């Protein structure tokens, strides 16, 4: 278990995995003709899916850390939160690039804004860009830790916007949304439940300590 945690916590391993996902799902099919009759449309869908799933992975890491604070594997994965989040933004930008090609250029992209789902996608992408740009120590120092954390909670809004964007674009197909929502909601509910149960226990321990100190006097 410790060895697995060391492997998962290795930055080179994380970087190789994040890049490897793109190579395996995008580059290899493109080179081998595995993207079908309309490769641009296929790339459009794949890049969007990867971006949403990576964003979902980032959102799952915080509650997992709260639920399993002593888990070395969870701690190792949490070291890569920023890298995964930035990767989600990169794949979202690739999704935008594929959409530009799919629409026939920038003029086609501008015309596509007549469709409501484009606005949701643009809003979600804008948030991801802001979060990616501020995913560094300089931004944390400049904004302050508390403000930085509040800013990065916009990731939840970005996820909702992008899932809705995908569902409308896919004519109401909520498959990805369901697969993301229920696990994330369950993790958050479990974290909140744990916090509610731990508060009385902490209060009891604090009272016991104060009582012990008072008796010692």
PDB file of C-alpha atoms in Angstrom:
ATOM      1  CA  UNK A   1       0.000   0.000   0.000  1.00  0.00           C
ATOM      2  CA  UNK A   2       2.835   2.397   0.855  1.00  0.00           C
ATOM      3  CA  UNK A   3       4.570   1.545  -2.404  1.00  0.00           C
ATOM      4  CA  UNK A   4       1.371   2.239  -4.362  1.00  0.00           C
ATOM      5  CA  UNK A   5       0.997   5.576  -2.571  1.00  0.00           C
ATOM      6  CA  UNK A   6       4.577   6.518  -3.498  1.00  0.00           C
ATOM      7  CA  UNK A   7       3.922   5.664  -7.146  1.00  0.00           C
ATOM      8  CA  UNK A   8       0.648   7.591  -7.247  1.00  0.00           C
ATOM      9  CA  UNK A   9       2.242  10.573  -5.526  1.00  0.00           C
ATOM     10  CA  UNK A  10       5.102  10.775  -8.015  1.00  0.00           C
ATOM     11  CA  UNK A  11       4.814  13.883 -10.200  1.00  0.00           C
ATOM     12  CA  UNK A  12       6.343  12.188 -13.220  1.00  0.00           C
ATOM     13  CA  UNK A  13       3.792   9.379 -12.935  1.00  0.00           C
ATOM     14  CA  UNK A  14       0.944  11.901 -12.696  1.00  0.00           C
ATOM     15  CA  UNK A  15       2.201  13.926 -15.668  1.00  0.00           C
ATOM     16  CA  UNK A  16       2.687  10.784 -17.752  1.00  0.00           C
ATOM     17  CA  UNK A  17      -0.831   9.626 -16.900  1.00  0.00           C
ATOM     18  CA  UNK A  18      -2.467  12.958 -17.749  1.00  0.00           C
ATOM     19  CA  UNK A  19      -0.631  13.176 -21.073  1.00  0.00           C
ATOM     20  CA  UNK A  20      -1.099   9.469 -21.740  1.00  0.00           C
ATOM     21  CA  UNK A  21      -4.877   9.818 -21.505  1.00  0.00           C
ATOM     22  CA  UNK A  22      -4.791  12.305 -24.370  1.00  0.00           C
ATOM     23  CA  UNK A  23      -2.424  10.186 -26.443  1.00  0.00           C
ATOM     24  CA  UNK A  24      -4.447   7.007 -25.938  1.00  0.00           C
ATOM     25  CA  UNK A  25      -7.900   8.508 -26.474  1.00  0.00           C
ATOM     26  CA  UNK A  26      -7.112  11.211 -29.040  1.00  0.00           C
ATOM     27  CA  UNK A  27      -3.772  10.807 -30.822  1.00  0.00           C
ATOM     28  CA  UNK A  28      -3.740   7.028 -31.336  1.00  0.00           C
ATOM     29  CA  UNK A  29      -7.293   6.894 -32.801  1.00  0.00           C
ATOM     30  CA  UNK A  30      -6.461   9.890 -35.028  1.00  0.00           C
ATOM     31  CA  UNK A  31      -3.377   8.132 -36.410  1.00  0.00           C
ATOM     32  CA  UNK A  32      -5.031   4.740 -36.841  1.00  0.00           C
ATOM     33  CA  UNK A  33      -8.328   5.895 -38.344  1.00  0.00           C
ATOM     34  CA  UNK A  34     -10.268   5.086 -35.207  1.00  0.00           C
ATOM     35  CA  UNK A  35     -12.217   8.343 -35.152  1.00  0.00           C
ATOM     36  CA  UNK A  36     -14.766   7.192 -37.703  1.00  0.00           C
ATOM     37  CA  UNK A  37     -16.260   8.977 -40.688  1.00  0.00           C
ATOM     38  CA  UNK A  38     -16.294  12.384 -38.973  1.00  0.00           C
ATOM     39  CA  UNK A  39     -13.044  12.641 -36.996  1.00  0.00           C
ATOM     40  CA  UNK A  40     -13.480  16.312 -36.046  1.00  0.00           C
ATOM     41  CA  UNK A  41     -16.887  15.646 -34.508  1.00  0.00           C
ATOM     42  CA  UNK A  42     -15.485  12.635 -32.658  1.00  0.00           C
ATOM     43  CA  UNK A  43     -12.589  14.708 -31.306  1.00  0.00           C
ATOM     44  CA  UNK A  44     -15.088  17.370 -30.282  1.00  0.00           C
ATOM     45  CA  UNK A  45     -17.000  14.871 -28.154  1.00  0.00           C
ATOM     46  CA  UNK A  46     -13.916  13.135 -26.733  1.00  0.00           C
ATOM     47  CA  UNK A  47     -12.137  16.308 -25.617  1.00  0.00           C
ATOM     48  CA  UNK A  48     -15.307  17.529 -23.927  1.00  0.00           C
ATOM     49  CA  UNK A  49     -15.782  14.213 -22.121  1.00  0.00           C
ATOM     50  CA  UNK A  50     -12.181  14.122 -20.904  1.00  0.00           C
ATOM     51  CA  UNK A  51     -12.395  17.706 -19.618  1.00  0.00           C
ATOM     52  CA  UNK A  52     -15.588  17.018 -17.656  1.00  0.00           C
ATOM     53  CA  UNK A  53     -14.313  13.771 -16.148  1.00  0.00           C
ATOM     54  CA  UNK A  54     -11.037  15.381 -15.078  1.00  0.00           C
ATOM     55  CA  UNK A  55     -12.954  18.209 -13.448  1.00  0.00           C
ATOM     56  CA  UNK A  56     -15.094  15.611 -11.684  1.00  0.00           C
ATOM     57  CA  UNK A  57     -11.931  13.889 -10.439  1.00  0.00           C
ATOM     58  CA  UNK A  58     -10.694  17.153  -8.921  1.00  0.00           C
ATOM     59  CA  UNK A  59     -14.016  17.721  -7.158  1.00  0.00           C
ATOM     60  CA  UNK A  60     -13.925  14.195  -5.723  1.00  0.00           C
ATOM     61  CA  UNK A  61     -10.494  14.584  -4.131  1.00  0.00           C
ATOM     62  CA  UNK A  62     -11.446  17.093  -1.411  1.00  0.00           C
ATOM     63  CA  UNK A  63     -14.264  15.025   0.136  1.00  0.00           C
ATOM     64  CA  UNK A  64     -12.146  11.877  -0.148  1.00  0.00           C
ATOM     65  CA  UNK A  65      -9.391  13.592   1.837  1.00  0.00           C
ATOM     66  CA  UNK A  66     -11.901  14.642   4.499  1.00  0.00           C
ATOM     67  CA  UNK A  67     -13.380  11.139   4.695  1.00  0.00           C
ATOM     68  CA  UNK A  68     -10.045   9.300   4.717  1.00  0.00           C
ATOM     69  CA  UNK A  69      -7.522  11.697   6.305  1.00  0.00           C
ATOM     70  CA  UNK A  70      -5.098   8.887   7.156  1.00  0.00           C
ATOM     71  CA  UNK A  71      -5.135   7.264   3.710  1.00  0.00           C
ATOM     72  CA  UNK A  72      -1.756   7.628   2.031  1.00  0.00           C
ATOM     73  CA  UNK A  73      -3.272   6.833  -1.352  1.00  0.00           C
ATOM     74  CA  UNK A  74      -5.826   9.639  -1.051  1.00  0.00           C
ATOM     75  CA  UNK A  75      -3.089  11.993   0.160  1.00  0.00           C
ATOM     76  CA  UNK A  76      -0.918  11.010  -2.809  1.00  0.00           C
ATOM     77  CA  UNK A  77      -3.724  11.697  -5.279  1.00  0.00           C
ATOM     78  CA  UNK A  78      -4.470  15.052  -3.656  1.00  0.00           C
ATOM     79  CA  UNK A  79      -0.938  16.197  -4.456  1.00  0.00           C
ATOM     80  CA  UNK A  80      -1.977  16.329  -8.100  1.00  0.00           C
ATOM     81  CA  UNK A  81      -5.191  18.341  -7.728  1.00  0.00           C
ATOM     82  CA  UNK A  82      -3.764  21.382  -9.472  1.00  0.00           C
ATOM     83  CA  UNK A  83      -2.245  19.336 -12.283  1.00  0.00           C
ATOM     84  CA  UNK A  84      -5.542  17.538 -12.889  1.00  0.00           C
ATOM     85  CA  UNK A  85      -7.472  20.809 -12.773  1.00  0.00           C
ATOM     86  CA  UNK A  86      -5.120  22.504 -15.239  1.00  0.00           C
ATOM     87  CA  UNK A  87      -5.348  19.431 -17.483  1.00  0.00           C
ATOM     88  CA  UNK A  88      -9.145  19.718 -17.426  1.00  0.00           C
ATOM     89  CA  UNK A  89      -8.766  23.292 -18.675  1.00  0.00           C
ATOM     90  CA  UNK A  90      -6.314  22.232 -21.407  1.00  0.00           C
ATOM     91  CA  UNK A  91      -8.667  19.539 -22.691  1.00  0.00           C
ATOM     92  CA  UNK A  92     -11.527  22.053 -22.569  1.00  0.00           C
ATOM     93  CA  UNK A  93      -9.431  24.402 -24.729  1.00  0.00           C
ATOM     94  CA  UNK A  94      -8.777  21.522 -27.138  1.00  0.00           C
ATOM     95  CA  UNK A  95     -12.545  21.019 -27.178  1.00  0.00           C
ATOM     96  CA  UNK A  96     -12.932  24.682 -28.149  1.00  0.00           C
ATOM     97  CA  UNK A  97     -10.321  24.284 -30.901  1.00  0.00           C
ATOM     98  CA  UNK A  98     -12.150  21.243 -32.263  1.00  0.00           C
ATOM     99  CA  UNK A  99     -15.388  23.211 -32.177  1.00  0.00           C
ATOM    100  CA  UNK A 100     -13.804  26.037 -34.201  1.00  0.00           C
ATOM    101  CA  UNK A 101     -12.711  23.524 -36.848  1.00  0.00           C
ATOM    102  CA  UNK A 102     -16.099  21.803 -36.736  1.00  0.00           C
ATOM    103  CA  UNK A 103     -17.890  25.124 -37.330  1.00  0.00           C
ATOM    104  CA  UNK A 104     -15.569  26.014 -40.210  1.00  0.00           C
ATOM    105  CA  UNK A 105     -13.581  28.776 -38.532  1.00  0.00           C
ATOM    106  CA  UNK A 106     -14.065  31.761 -36.261  1.00  0.00           C
ATOM    107  CA  UNK A 107     -17.032  33.073 -38.251  1.00  0.00           C
ATOM    108  CA  UNK A 108     -18.805  29.777 -37.742  1.00  0.00           C
ATOM    109  CA  UNK A 109     -17.904  29.855 -34.056  1.00  0.00           C
ATOM    110  CA  UNK A 110     -19.465  33.295 -33.656  1.00  0.00           C
ATOM    111  CA  UNK A 111     -22.620  32.149 -35.458  1.00  0.00           C
ATOM    112  CA  UNK A 112     -22.855  29.156 -33.133  1.00  0.00           C
ATOM    113  CA  UNK A 113     -23.463  31.528 -30.204  1.00  0.00           C
ATOM    114  CA  UNK A 114     -27.070  31.672 -31.364  1.00  0.00           C
ATOM    115  CA  UNK A 115     -27.394  28.244 -29.716  1.00  0.00           C
ATOM    116  CA  UNK A 116     -27.972  28.419 -25.924  1.00  0.00           C
ATOM    117  CA  UNK A 117     -25.691  25.489 -25.062  1.00  0.00           C
ATOM    118  CA  UNK A 118     -22.693  27.391 -26.435  1.00  0.00           C
ATOM    119  CA  UNK A 119     -23.151  30.100 -23.805  1.00  0.00           C
ATOM    120  CA  UNK A 120     -23.134  27.541 -20.987  1.00  0.00           C
ATOM    121  CA  UNK A 121     -19.966  25.988 -22.389  1.00  0.00           C
ATOM    122  CA  UNK A 122     -18.304  29.386 -22.788  1.00  0.00           C
ATOM    123  CA  UNK A 123     -19.149  30.318 -19.190  1.00  0.00           C
ATOM    124  CA  UNK A 124     -17.806  27.010 -17.866  1.00  0.00           C
ATOM    125  CA  UNK A 125     -14.621  27.328 -19.928  1.00  0.00           C
ATOM    126  CA  UNK A 126     -14.099  30.907 -18.721  1.00  0.00           C
ATOM    127  CA  UNK A 127     -14.206  29.705 -15.119  1.00  0.00           C
ATOM    128  CA  UNK A 128     -11.760  26.880 -15.867  1.00  0.00           C
ATOM    129  CA  UNK A 129      -9.328  29.343 -17.438  1.00  0.00           C
ATOM    130  CA  UNK A 130      -9.504  31.622 -14.381  1.00  0.00           C
ATOM    131  CA  UNK A 131      -8.911  28.668 -12.060  1.00  0.00           C
ATOM    132  CA  UNK A 132      -6.029  27.344 -14.169  1.00  0.00           C
ATOM    133  CA  UNK A 133      -4.323  30.755 -14.312  1.00  0.00           C
ATOM    134  CA  UNK A 134      -4.586  31.121 -10.525  1.00  0.00           C
ATOM    135  CA  UNK A 135      -3.418  27.579  -9.728  1.00  0.00           C
ATOM    136  CA  UNK A 136      -0.022  28.666  -8.421  1.00  0.00           C
ATOM    137  CA  UNK A 137       1.648  29.847  -5.231  1.00  0.00           C
ATOM    138  CA  UNK A 138       1.866  33.453  -6.457  1.00  0.00           C
ATOM    139  CA  UNK A 139      -1.934  33.644  -6.754  1.00  0.00           C
ATOM    140  CA  UNK A 140      -2.399  32.083  -3.319  1.00  0.00           C
ATOM    141  CA  UNK A 141      -0.087  34.684  -1.765  1.00  0.00           C
ATOM    142  CA  UNK A 142      -1.655  37.550  -3.716  1.00  0.00           C
ATOM    143  CA  UNK A 143      -5.282  36.632  -3.025  1.00  0.00           C
ATOM    144  CA  UNK A 144      -4.772  35.157   0.424  1.00  0.00           C
ATOM    145  CA  UNK A 145      -5.497  31.543   1.225  1.00  0.00           C
ATOM    146  CA  UNK A 146      -9.129  32.073   2.177  1.00  0.00           C
ATOM    147  CA  UNK A 147     -10.002  34.153  -0.899  1.00  0.00           C
ATOM    148  CA  UNK A 148      -8.146  31.707  -3.126  1.00  0.00           C
ATOM    149  CA  UNK A 149     -10.179  28.802  -1.761  1.00  0.00           C
ATOM    150  CA  UNK A 150     -13.419  30.729  -2.269  1.00  0.00           C
ATOM    151  CA  UNK A 151     -12.418  31.476  -5.859  1.00  0.00           C
ATOM    152  CA  UNK A 152     -11.624  27.847  -6.590  1.00  0.00           C
ATOM    153  CA  UNK A 153     -14.995  26.725  -5.321  1.00  0.00           C
ATOM    154  CA  UNK A 154     -16.242  28.089  -8.631  1.00  0.00           C
ATOM    155  CA  UNK A 155     -15.134  24.701  -9.957  1.00  0.00           C
ATOM    156  CA  UNK A 156     -18.504  23.336  -8.793  1.00  0.00           C
ATOM    157  CA  UNK A 157     -20.313  25.963 -10.869  1.00  0.00           C
ATOM    158  CA  UNK A 158     -18.061  25.202 -13.840  1.00  0.00           C
ATOM    159  CA  UNK A 159     -18.898  21.503 -13.559  1.00  0.00           C
ATOM    160  CA  UNK A 160     -22.641  22.221 -13.482  1.00  0.00           C
ATOM    161  CA  UNK A 161     -22.383  24.551 -16.492  1.00  0.00           C
ATOM    162  CA  UNK A 162     -20.331  22.098 -18.537  1.00  0.00           C
ATOM    163  CA  UNK A 163     -22.556  19.119 -17.762  1.00  0.00           C
ATOM    164  CA  UNK A 164     -25.611  21.177 -18.737  1.00  0.00           C
ATOM    165  CA  UNK A 165     -23.786  22.350 -21.872  1.00  0.00           C
ATOM    166  CA  UNK A 166     -23.084  18.760 -22.841  1.00  0.00           C
ATOM    167  CA  UNK A 167     -26.614  17.584 -22.090  1.00  0.00           C
ATOM    168  CA  UNK A 168     -28.230  20.289 -24.233  1.00  0.00           C
ATOM    169  CA  UNK A 169     -25.712  19.759 -27.037  1.00  0.00           C
ATOM    170  CA  UNK A 170     -26.517  16.048 -26.920  1.00  0.00           C
ATOM    171  CA  UNK A 171     -30.257  16.705 -27.116  1.00  0.00           C
ATOM    172  CA  UNK A 172     -30.967  15.971 -23.478  1.00  0.00           C
ATOM    173  CA  UNK A 173     -28.551  13.079 -22.915  1.00  0.00           C
ATOM    174  CA  UNK A 174     -27.652  13.264 -19.216  1.00  0.00           C
ATOM    175  CA  UNK A 175     -25.481  10.127 -19.063  1.00  0.00           C
ATOM    176  CA  UNK A 176     -22.287  11.913 -18.011  1.00  0.00           C
ATOM    177  CA  UNK A 177     -24.215  14.187 -15.660  1.00  0.00           C
ATOM    178  CA  UNK A 178     -25.751  11.243 -13.818  1.00  0.00           C
ATOM    179  CA  UNK A 179     -22.472   9.372 -13.550  1.00  0.00           C
ATOM    180  CA  UNK A 180     -20.807  12.466 -12.129  1.00  0.00           C
ATOM    181  CA  UNK A 181     -23.561  13.882  -9.948  1.00  0.00           C
ATOM    182  CA  UNK A 182     -24.461  10.874  -7.822  1.00  0.00           C
ATOM    183  CA  UNK A 183     -20.903   9.875  -6.771  1.00  0.00           C
ATOM    184  CA  UNK A 184     -19.934  13.503  -6.071  1.00  0.00           C
ATOM    185  CA  UNK A 185     -23.168  14.188  -4.195  1.00  0.00           C
ATOM    186  CA  UNK A 186     -22.682  11.001  -2.155  1.00  0.00           C
ATOM    187  CA  UNK A 187     -19.122  11.986  -1.242  1.00  0.00           C
ATOM    188  CA  UNK A 188     -20.191  15.479  -0.199  1.00  0.00           C
ATOM    189  CA  UNK A 189     -23.087  14.108   1.848  1.00  0.00           C
ATOM    190  CA  UNK A 190     -20.760  11.645   3.568  1.00  0.00           C
ATOM    191  CA  UNK A 191     -18.285  14.443   4.341  1.00  0.00           C
ATOM    192  CA  UNK A 192     -21.000  16.685   5.806  1.00  0.00           C
ATOM    193  CA  UNK A 193     -22.378  13.794   7.866  1.00  0.00           C
ATOM    194  CA  UNK A 194     -18.918  13.003   9.224  1.00  0.00           C
ATOM    195  CA  UNK A 195     -18.335  16.637  10.166  1.00  0.00           C
ATOM    196  CA  UNK A 196     -21.675  16.835  11.980  1.00  0.00           C
ATOM    197  CA  UNK A 197     -20.903  13.711  14.002  1.00  0.00           C
ATOM    198  CA  UNK A 198     -17.345  14.785  14.796  1.00  0.00           C
ATOM    199  CA  UNK A 199     -18.286  18.205  16.196  1.00  0.00           C
ATOM    200  CA  UNK A 200     -19.932  16.822  19.378  1.00  0.00           C
ATOM    201  CA  UNK A 201     -17.000  14.449  19.850  1.00  0.00           C
ATOM    202  CA  UNK A 202     -14.502  17.306  19.578  1.00  0.00           C
ATOM    203  CA  UNK A 203     -16.547  19.407  21.990  1.00  0.00           C
ATOM    204  CA  UNK A 204     -16.652  16.496  24.439  1.00  0.00           C
ATOM    205  CA  UNK A 205     -12.862  16.037  24.227  1.00  0.00           C
ATOM    206  CA  UNK A 206     -12.276  19.756  24.762  1.00  0.00           C
ATOM    207  CA  UNK A 207     -14.577  19.734  27.799  1.00  0.00           C
ATOM    208  CA  UNK A 208     -12.796  16.678  29.195  1.00  0.00           C
ATOM    209  CA  UNK A 209      -9.399  18.360  28.782  1.00  0.00           C
ATOM    210  CA  UNK A 210     -10.593  21.533  30.511  1.00  0.00           C
ATOM    211  CA  UNK A 211     -12.071  19.475  33.345  1.00  0.00           C
ATOM    212  CA  UNK A 212      -8.808  17.561  33.774  1.00  0.00           C
ATOM    213  CA  UNK A 213      -6.795  20.794  33.877  1.00  0.00           C
ATOM    214  CA  UNK A 214      -9.193  22.326  36.411  1.00  0.00           C
ATOM    215  CA  UNK A 215      -9.022  19.247  38.654  1.00  0.00           C
ATOM    216  CA  UNK A 216      -5.241  19.224  38.451  1.00  0.00           C
ATOM    217  CA  UNK A 217      -5.189  22.712  39.935  1.00  0.00           C
TER     218      UNK A 217
END
